[in-house]
Amino acid sequence: MVGNGTYVVKIEEMHKRYGPIVRINPWEVHISDSTYHDKLYTPHQRLDKDPHYYRFMGTTVSAFATTDATQHRSRRSTIGKFFSMTRINELEPLIKGGIARLFERMAGFKDTGKAIPMSAAYRGMAIDVISAYSYPKPMKKFLDAPDFNEGFLQIERLFAYLSNWHRHFPFVHQASKCVPDWISRRLDARVPQLLEFIKEIESQSAEALHSSLSEKVPPESEFSNSTSTSTTNSRPSILHALASPTQPPSERTFNRVNDEALGLFAAGGETTGQTLSVLTYHLLDNPKTFAQLRTEILHTFGPPPPCPALQDDKADSSLNGSELLDLNKLLPLPYLSACISEALRLASPVSGRLPRLSPSPSAAKQGGPTSLSYKNYNFPEGTAVSMHQRTIHYDPSIFPEPEVFRPERWLKKKEKKDSHRSSTNEQREHEVNDPSPRDKPTEPNKWEKDSTLEKYLVPFSKGPRACAGTNLAIAELWLVGGNLGWLFNASEPEEEAEKKERQKEREKGVEGEESQHDKDGSWGQLSLHDTRLEDIDFAHDYFAPFVKEGSRGLRVSVG
């Protein structure tokens, strides 16, 4: 708390000094051993969460904040069905509609010399999608705001910071609710926007409860793919399900529905937005990697259609998402999958340590979970045991040079059918780490997925407490990553003087009118704008990873 979300760094230092197991507070031990993750977060044991650690949520009634394993199972089942792969496939037109709006906004920045606040844009896209899916009525879209509501997301960081105080001083959260609006507005000019948003979610929660009382909740059989922006949604939302008469009366409360609504907003935007920021930064920082990705996509699907927003006739220039590549066509692409896996590894979208409580020895005798242990250490009942995603994702024994963005580590070269020999581990390590294949794009069909490292990729955790929205996050990552590589290209690095000269030429009209559909078929050339690694890299742990203070995150130009 005093270290401003840097205790995770202190824990890493303790491990370097004392070994793979350290006690980090009077009741909690932390393990730094990649082989132990599957034992602690196994699907075969339902362990309670540590109530002290999860107090940072300021609530105990949302599914995520529920510490009791049995109660969590019941609450998760209510929302879990909305995130099954079947439902995500039904939801795909809605997701693609949000992504199409994102790309349409990006194309609008072409040759303007203005930077796109991509960290805000990605979070805005994800928030728009989860809001349309979760809430009874459409909300104001982040992607329609001129600045993608960048200021709102900055004030959200303040509330994430305060979550560390909630853990140790629970009264802070309750006291903050009692502060009059007029005082909050004077503390920060951006607070009114946040208060307005919170009130809108409260209104949505009340609407869901009112609909259930008046029996207006639509049956699930009427679930629709519609992305309409009408004043009400004909399909059942997640809040409708939470307020359904089929729920126990103790669960159909305003606090229960509203806390879940706030949790969906927070989880749906931050983690996906940060991972997409990391992915885009590294692709643009390594144009040859981007070229390899684009080669795979163009080889598979051909050139993209012209951008409607750049056409002379803009009478009907809006995108609806049907123009984008489908999820089921993008998921099998090996190089795209490798890029996203590498982004998930580097982003490690949950920086919190996820403590679980060791159960009593008698629980196993009654068919419950067994007590936790590590090597020759047996943990007494109630001991919190925790790990970090970063422990595995940055383990150099698993991922050599873990700080480096290297998609090839998730791939292997296809074996020739007429060859019965397989390369040795040393040969494969040389192929993966040798940068020479990236000097120029290789034939896409020379790569195939290598599943060897997949068990060490845990961005959504594992077991019964794994992220409920995993399938939605996967859909958003693949749809954005794949279509980004299809529609746009990456600019080769150039000196600052050359950039200024090109800008002057554009302003004078020396280059003339460019084609609506660039020579390479792209909608524009993307390049980093005043963005460094530290602008997307982990600096503070507020359960989700946040970048350094004062950073505006990923910023991109379109030429």
XYZ file of C-alpha atoms in Angstrom:
559
model
C 0.000 0.000 0.000
C 2.749 2.442 1.027
C 4.825 1.304 -1.959
C 2.045 2.276 -4.382
C 1.425 -1.191 -5.766
C 5.052 -2.350 -5.820
C 4.910 -5.048 -3.126
C 5.072 -7.655 -5.887
C 8.611 -6.442 -6.601
C 9.516 -6.833 -2.918
C 8.167 -10.362 -2.971
C 10.359 -11.191 -5.960
C 13.364 -9.801 -4.084
C 12.530 -11.976 -1.063
C 12.427 -15.068 -3.250
C 15.837 -14.270 -4.708
C 17.203 -14.066 -1.176
C 15.324 -16.822 0.669
C 14.186 -19.315 -1.966
C 10.924 -20.502 -3.569
C 8.757 -20.170 -0.447
C 8.495 -17.049 1.717
C 6.064 -15.759 4.303
C 4.845 -12.365 3.144
C 2.501 -11.586 6.063
C 1.546 -13.372 9.302
C -1.009 -15.669 7.624
C 0.176 -15.934 4.000
C 3.002 -17.719 2.208
C 3.995 -17.056 -1.378
C 5.375 -19.698 -3.743
C 7.745 -18.951 -6.626
C 7.852 -22.306 -8.382
C 6.266 -22.697 -11.820
C 5.598 -26.404 -11.271
C 3.376 -25.652 -8.262
C 0.780 -23.552 -10.114
C -1.255 -26.514 -11.340
C -1.338 -27.942 -7.811
C -2.579 -24.741 -6.192
C -5.084 -23.767 -8.895
C -6.213 -27.249 -9.786
C -9.742 -27.885 -11.105
C -10.000 -30.847 -8.716
C -10.134 -28.752 -5.540
C -12.518 -25.962 -4.634
C -10.583 -23.766 -2.245
C -11.836 -20.669 -0.458
C -10.268 -17.324 -1.267
C -8.508 -15.277 1.390
C -11.197 -12.789 2.561
C -8.597 -10.260 3.738
C -6.912 -9.994 0.334
C -10.152 -9.787 -1.655
C -11.499 -7.009 0.538
C -9.967 -4.648 -2.007
C -13.134 -5.117 -4.083
C -15.180 -3.239 -1.484
C -17.875 -5.910 -1.788
C -18.468 -9.561 -0.950
C -21.533 -10.264 -3.096
C -20.175 -10.304 -6.653
C -19.106 -13.707 -7.971
C -15.468 -12.642 -8.189
C -15.363 -11.273 -4.619
C -17.159 -14.293 -3.126
C -14.633 -16.103 -0.953
C -16.633 -19.218 -0.032
C -16.090 -21.877 -2.724
C -19.597 -23.356 -2.501
C -21.354 -20.009 -2.750
C -19.025 -18.956 -5.545
C -19.985 -22.016 -7.568
C -23.653 -21.018 -7.390
C -23.051 -17.366 -8.262
C -20.654 -18.119 -11.081
C -23.093 -20.532 -12.717
C -25.535 -17.651 -13.205
C -23.150 -15.589 -15.313
C -20.936 -18.398 -16.608
C -23.429 -19.602 -19.202
C -23.292 -16.176 -20.862
C -19.607 -16.723 -21.572
C -19.709 -20.233 -23.011
C -18.149 -20.606 -26.454
C -21.614 -21.237 -27.899
C -22.844 -17.910 -26.545
C -19.692 -16.127 -27.706
C -20.309 -17.398 -31.242
C -23.845 -16.006 -31.028
C -22.402 -12.772 -29.678
C -19.788 -12.443 -32.437
C -21.739 -9.897 -34.548
C -21.957 -7.636 -31.499
C -18.218 -7.985 -30.806
C -17.324 -7.366 -34.448
C -19.586 -4.326 -34.480
C -17.567 -2.790 -31.642
C -14.253 -3.692 -33.290
C -15.411 -2.281 -36.635
C -16.209 1.002 -34.916
C -12.688 0.980 -33.425
C -11.050 0.500 -36.834
C -13.337 3.096 -38.390
C -12.194 5.636 -35.794
C -8.555 4.667 -36.401
C -8.915 5.182 -40.155
C -10.333 8.630 -39.449
C -6.940 9.659 -38.036
C -5.151 8.825 -41.290
C -2.671 11.533 -42.334
C -3.979 13.972 -39.716
C -0.724 14.019 -37.767
C -2.761 13.401 -34.605
C -2.022 10.480 -32.286
C -4.648 7.916 -31.324
C -4.741 7.145 -27.575
C -4.832 3.415 -28.290
C -4.730 2.282 -24.656
C -7.949 4.235 -24.093
C -9.404 3.125 -27.447
C -8.835 -0.575 -26.722
C -10.327 -0.297 -23.250
C -13.239 1.660 -24.661
C -13.941 -1.023 -27.259
C -13.921 -3.774 -24.633
C -16.146 -1.739 -22.290
C -18.631 -1.019 -25.083
C -18.869 -4.735 -25.878
C -19.318 -5.974 -22.298
C -21.796 -3.164 -21.565
C -23.958 -4.052 -24.567
C -23.954 -7.683 -23.478
C -24.440 -7.188 -19.755
C -26.859 -4.307 -19.258
C -30.585 -4.027 -20.067
C -30.262 -0.700 -21.914
C -27.578 0.640 -24.262
C -25.049 2.963 -22.659
C -23.019 5.843 -24.053
C -20.268 4.345 -26.151
C -16.666 5.033 -25.231
C -15.659 4.693 -28.875
C -17.953 7.563 -29.838
C -16.187 10.011 -27.514
C -13.697 12.240 -29.396
C -10.872 11.277 -27.010
C -12.174 7.724 -26.342
C -12.951 8.881 -22.774
C -9.238 8.923 -22.009
C -9.773 11.159 -18.966
C -12.341 8.749 -17.520
C -9.889 5.881 -17.701
C -7.278 7.983 -15.929
C -9.621 8.655 -13.007
C -10.419 4.936 -12.953
C -6.747 4.414 -12.135
C -7.236 6.461 -8.951
C -10.008 4.136 -7.819
C -7.802 1.127 -8.597
C -5.106 2.684 -6.416
C -7.600 3.181 -3.575
C -8.454 -0.522 -3.711
C -5.211 -1.259 -1.852
C -6.462 0.971 0.966
C -9.814 -0.841 1.017
C -7.987 -4.079 1.795
C -6.426 -2.739 4.991
C -9.004 -0.106 5.921
C -12.441 -1.319 4.758
C -14.138 1.799 6.081
C -12.453 3.837 3.317
C -14.765 2.320 0.701
C -17.878 2.955 2.751
C -16.756 6.466 3.634
C -16.135 7.309 -0.025
C -19.774 6.515 -0.772
C -20.856 9.146 1.757
C -18.876 12.005 0.231
C -21.340 14.495 -1.330
C -21.108 14.848 -5.084
C -20.270 18.552 -4.871
C -17.162 17.774 -2.836
C -16.088 14.971 -5.175
C -16.463 17.282 -8.158
C -14.060 19.775 -6.590
C -11.417 17.108 -5.987
C -10.953 16.366 -9.677
C -12.601 17.795 -12.788
C -12.988 14.276 -14.202
C -14.947 12.958 -11.213
C -18.380 14.119 -12.506
C -17.994 11.820 -15.515
C -17.234 8.884 -13.239
C -20.138 9.692 -10.923
C -22.446 9.917 -13.910
C -21.268 6.512 -15.100
C -21.734 4.897 -11.664
C -25.255 6.312 -11.481
C -25.968 4.938 -14.949
C -24.933 1.445 -13.845
C -27.081 1.789 -10.738
C -29.974 2.720 -13.003
C -29.305 -0.347 -15.157
C -29.305 -2.589 -12.063
C -32.566 -1.083 -10.866
C -34.043 -1.549 -14.361
C -33.125 -5.251 -14.344
C -34.744 -5.760 -10.947
C -37.835 -3.803 -11.974
C -38.177 -5.893 -15.139
C -37.995 -9.097 -13.125
C -40.681 -7.912 -10.708
C -42.969 -6.969 -13.578
C -42.157 -10.234 -15.398
C -40.663 -8.374 -18.382
C -37.420 -10.312 -18.451
C -37.138 -11.899 -21.931
C -36.703 -15.675 -21.951
C -33.306 -16.998 -22.946
C -34.835 -18.714 -25.968
C -35.218 -15.232 -27.454
C -31.509 -14.461 -27.229
C -30.746 -12.274 -30.230
C -27.608 -11.407 -32.151
C -28.924 -7.902 -32.662
C -26.501 -5.035 -32.120
C -29.324 -2.509 -32.213
C -28.914 0.706 -30.265
C -32.594 0.940 -29.400
C -33.623 2.120 -25.942
C -34.129 -1.445 -24.710
C -32.535 -4.764 -25.531
C -34.852 -7.546 -26.683
C -32.361 -10.195 -25.633
C -31.797 -11.193 -21.991
C -28.785 -9.465 -20.473
C -26.546 -10.751 -17.709
C -28.251 -8.390 -15.264
C -31.611 -9.838 -16.320
C -30.318 -13.278 -15.358
C -29.092 -12.020 -11.980
C -32.496 -10.492 -11.264
C -34.476 -13.454 -12.585
C -37.283 -14.872 -10.425
C -35.477 -18.215 -10.625
C -32.760 -16.784 -8.344
C -33.113 -17.182 -4.542
C -34.629 -14.089 -2.893
C -31.373 -13.505 -0.997
C -29.588 -13.104 -4.358
C -32.145 -10.809 -5.976
C -30.990 -7.676 -4.217
C -29.854 -4.341 -5.571
C -26.386 -4.674 -4.033
C -25.888 -8.115 -5.552
C -26.938 -7.069 -9.057
C -25.164 -3.711 -8.958
C -21.865 -5.082 -7.626
C -21.835 -7.683 -10.376
C -22.556 -4.957 -12.931
C -19.596 -2.897 -11.702
C -17.373 -5.978 -11.662
C -18.221 -6.837 -15.259
C -17.319 -3.314 -16.321
C -13.979 -3.348 -14.500
C -12.920 -6.820 -15.615
C -14.229 -6.446 -19.158
C -12.174 -3.381 -20.036
C -8.869 -3.236 -18.190
C -7.361 -6.687 -18.774
C -8.279 -6.960 -22.462
C -7.277 -3.351 -23.107
C -3.856 -3.817 -21.523
C -3.135 -7.032 -23.448
C -4.088 -5.419 -26.775
C -1.858 -2.439 -25.926
C 1.081 -4.768 -25.282
C 0.388 -6.708 -28.491
C 0.155 -3.589 -30.654
C 3.217 -1.949 -29.148
C 5.457 -4.926 -29.837
C 4.099 -5.445 -33.349
C 4.793 -1.813 -34.234
C 8.130 -1.831 -32.443
C 9.084 -4.851 -34.559
C 7.762 -4.061 -38.071
C 9.227 -7.295 -39.463
C 7.147 -9.252 -36.971
C 4.080 -7.300 -38.086
C 5.030 -8.071 -41.705
C 5.220 -11.780 -40.883
C 1.769 -11.622 -39.280
C 0.304 -9.723 -42.234
C 1.876 -12.147 -44.691
C 0.106 -15.033 -42.971
C -3.244 -13.227 -43.001
C -3.042 -11.971 -46.604
C -1.849 -15.387 -47.778
C -4.910 -16.948 -46.148
C -7.642 -14.398 -46.899
C -6.363 -12.131 -49.649
C -6.391 -8.299 -49.504
C -8.918 -6.457 -47.324
C -11.818 -4.446 -48.753
C -11.453 -0.677 -49.170
C -12.188 1.379 -46.078
C -15.658 2.944 -46.439
C -14.609 5.905 -44.279
C -11.924 6.823 -46.855
C -14.141 6.635 -49.919
C -15.186 9.749 -51.829
C -18.838 8.813 -51.481
C -19.395 8.679 -47.717
C -23.165 8.424 -47.893
C -23.002 4.990 -46.287
C -19.493 4.778 -44.887
C -20.289 3.086 -41.572
C -18.986 -0.380 -40.813
C -21.195 -2.939 -39.100
C -18.635 -5.690 -38.497
C -19.714 -8.055 -41.263
C -16.710 -6.878 -43.288
C -14.266 -8.268 -40.715
C -12.711 -11.720 -40.653
C -14.599 -14.276 -38.567
C -13.291 -15.701 -35.306
C -13.408 -19.345 -36.425
C -11.198 -18.450 -39.394
C -8.637 -16.596 -37.279
C -8.244 -19.029 -34.383
C -6.324 -21.668 -36.432
C -3.665 -19.221 -37.724
C -0.381 -20.234 -36.060
C 1.551 -16.960 -36.261
C -1.408 -14.858 -35.107
C -1.937 -17.260 -32.194
C 1.773 -17.063 -31.351
C 1.700 -13.253 -31.298
C -1.334 -13.188 -29.002
C 0.094 -15.873 -26.693
C 3.278 -13.844 -26.390
C 1.292 -10.675 -25.656
C -0.718 -12.473 -22.963
C 2.498 -13.749 -21.418
C 4.174 -10.347 -21.334
C 1.028 -8.484 -20.252
C 0.148 -10.988 -17.497
C -3.215 -9.190 -17.227
C -3.739 -10.088 -13.560
C -0.884 -8.824 -11.419
C -2.546 -9.768 -8.126
C -1.351 -12.842 -6.277
C -4.631 -14.879 -5.994
C -4.319 -16.396 -2.466
C -6.203 -19.576 -1.565
C -6.871 -20.922 1.946
C -5.595 -24.288 3.067
C -8.621 -26.323 4.252
C -8.823 -28.342 7.441
C -7.564 -31.959 7.434
C -11.113 -33.120 8.233
C -12.430 -31.607 4.971
C -10.785 -34.344 2.891
C -12.426 -37.034 5.007
C -15.798 -35.513 4.155
C -15.060 -35.492 0.430
C -13.749 -31.930 0.375
C -10.369 -30.518 -0.620
C -7.152 -31.755 0.945
C -4.793 -29.575 2.961
C -2.215 -27.666 0.967
C 1.460 -28.499 1.084
C 4.655 -27.613 -0.747
C 7.568 -30.045 -0.684
C 8.144 -30.731 3.031
C 5.933 -27.834 4.166
C 2.396 -28.659 5.316
C 0.179 -25.590 5.672
C -2.196 -25.394 8.663
C -5.882 -24.715 8.206
C -6.564 -21.127 7.204
C -3.086 -20.443 5.834
C -3.257 -18.354 2.668
C -1.063 -19.679 -0.159
C -0.489 -17.530 -3.230
C 1.372 -17.189 -6.520
C 1.710 -14.576 -9.282
C 1.170 -15.101 -13.008
C 4.481 -13.361 -13.577
C 6.258 -16.135 -11.664
C 5.558 -18.493 -14.561
C 5.368 -16.082 -17.481
C 8.791 -14.594 -16.738
C 10.502 -17.824 -15.683
C 13.741 -17.909 -17.749
C 13.980 -21.688 -17.449
C 10.712 -21.918 -19.404
C 10.864 -18.752 -21.495
C 14.482 -17.834 -22.346
C 14.956 -14.058 -22.403
C 11.493 -13.593 -20.879
C 11.459 -9.815 -21.371
C 11.710 -10.203 -25.168
C 8.648 -10.332 -27.433
C 9.311 -13.458 -29.487
C 6.245 -15.131 -31.060
C 8.454 -17.850 -32.580
C 8.825 -19.467 -29.159
C 5.216 -20.702 -29.548
C 5.872 -22.211 -33.003
C 7.785 -24.985 -34.671
C 8.649 -25.529 -38.280
C 6.556 -28.101 -40.070
C 8.274 -31.424 -40.566
C 8.628 -32.566 -44.143
C 6.377 -35.506 -44.835
C 9.212 -37.504 -46.385
C 11.457 -36.956 -43.380
C 11.317 -39.267 -40.394
C 13.848 -37.320 -38.368
C 12.865 -34.774 -35.751
C 15.132 -31.964 -34.686
C 16.789 -32.203 -31.298
C 15.886 -29.855 -28.478
C 19.110 -27.954 -29.081
C 18.301 -27.531 -32.772
C 14.774 -26.354 -32.019
C 16.023 -23.887 -29.397
C 18.379 -22.444 -32.014
C 15.559 -22.126 -34.554
C 13.291 -20.368 -32.056
C 15.888 -17.945 -30.710
C 17.720 -17.232 -33.966
C 16.427 -13.857 -35.215
C 17.333 -14.622 -38.828
C 13.880 -16.020 -39.780
C 12.434 -12.586 -38.958
C 14.773 -10.702 -41.303
C 12.121 -11.193 -43.954
C 8.657 -12.800 -43.848
C 8.743 -16.555 -44.302
C 6.132 -18.617 -46.087
C 3.123 -18.836 -43.718
C 2.672 -22.584 -44.226
C 6.142 -23.285 -42.830
C 4.940 -22.694 -39.261
C 2.650 -24.679 -37.002
C 1.643 -24.314 -33.370
C 3.857 -25.867 -30.733
C 1.778 -26.849 -27.701
C 4.826 -27.520 -25.499
C 4.575 -24.207 -23.624
C 0.784 -23.881 -23.485
C 0.516 -25.354 -19.978
C 2.704 -22.502 -18.728
C 0.443 -19.780 -20.141
C -2.020 -18.878 -17.371
C -3.329 -15.321 -18.029
C -6.863 -16.336 -17.033
C -5.743 -18.556 -14.132
C -6.959 -22.157 -13.894
C -9.412 -24.270 -11.970
C -12.935 -23.437 -10.772
C -11.938 -19.834 -10.066
C -10.546 -19.158 -13.547
C -11.791 -16.008 -15.278
C -15.458 -16.423 -16.243
C -14.988 -14.189 -19.291
C -12.068 -16.120 -20.800
C -13.902 -16.973 -24.013
C -14.996 -13.369 -24.544
C -11.431 -12.145 -24.013
C -10.099 -14.727 -26.479
C -12.668 -13.655 -29.068
C -11.760 -9.974 -28.679
C -7.999 -10.618 -28.808
C -8.121 -12.785 -31.938
C -10.668 -10.599 -33.738
C -8.755 -7.399 -33.028
C -5.297 -8.872 -33.608
C -6.229 -10.686 -36.797
C -8.207 -7.865 -38.361
C -5.630 -5.269 -37.334
C -2.995 -7.227 -39.261
C -5.380 -7.562 -42.219
C -6.540 -3.954 -42.484
C -3.415 -2.031 -41.468
C 0.318 -2.176 -42.047
C 3.258 -1.075 -39.925
C 5.558 1.767 -40.898
C 9.265 1.031 -41.049
C 11.225 3.004 -38.431
C 12.462 6.320 -39.728
C 14.406 9.222 -38.351
C 12.449 12.042 -36.744
C 13.692 14.498 -39.407
C 12.348 12.270 -42.163
C 8.965 12.118 -40.429
C 8.771 15.903 -40.248
C 9.784 16.250 -43.887
C 7.096 13.817 -45.003
C 4.532 15.712 -42.941
C 5.542 19.007 -44.601
C 5.210 17.436 -48.030
C 1.721 16.212 -47.196
C 0.704 19.663 -45.999
C 1.995 21.225 -49.233
C 0.251 18.590 -51.290
C 3.527 17.447 -52.865
C 2.588 13.798 -52.587
C -0.794 14.381 -54.173
C -3.955 12.515 -53.450
C -3.300 9.053 -52.123
C -5.446 6.169 -53.169
C -8.356 5.292 -50.916
C -6.972 1.787 -50.945
C -3.184 1.969 -50.378
C -0.882 0.060 -52.674
C -0.460 -2.758 -50.161
C -4.223 -2.968 -49.630
C -4.029 -1.544 -46.118
C -6.170 1.168 -44.618
C -3.076 2.974 -43.385
C 0.444 2.665 -42.028
C 0.582 2.431 -38.238
C 3.528 3.740 -36.238
C 4.281 4.396 -32.581
C 3.807 7.995 -31.500
C 5.940 9.123 -28.563
C 5.553 5.702 -26.949
C 8.238 3.681 -25.191
C 8.236 0.283 -23.535
C 7.666 1.864 -20.117
C 4.361 3.273 -21.406
C 2.849 -0.210 -21.697
C 4.988 -2.108 -19.176
C 3.929 -3.163 -15.679
C 4.830 -0.679 -12.926
C 2.051 -0.853 -10.290
C -0.045 -3.739 -8.996
C -3.653 -2.699 -8.382
C -4.716 -6.310 -8.986
C -4.559 -5.449 -12.680
C -1.173 -4.209 -13.915
C -0.888 -0.452 -14.410
C 1.837 1.485 -16.184
C 3.959 4.209 -14.618
C 2.227 7.298 -13.261
C 1.882 10.116 -15.745
C 2.043 7.864 -18.800
C -0.688 8.180 -21.429
C -0.127 4.593 -22.513
C 0.082 3.430 -26.114
C -0.243 6.186 -28.727
C -0.293 5.449 -32.449
C -0.232 7.501 -35.661
C -1.851 6.472 -38.948
C -0.158 7.520 -42.196
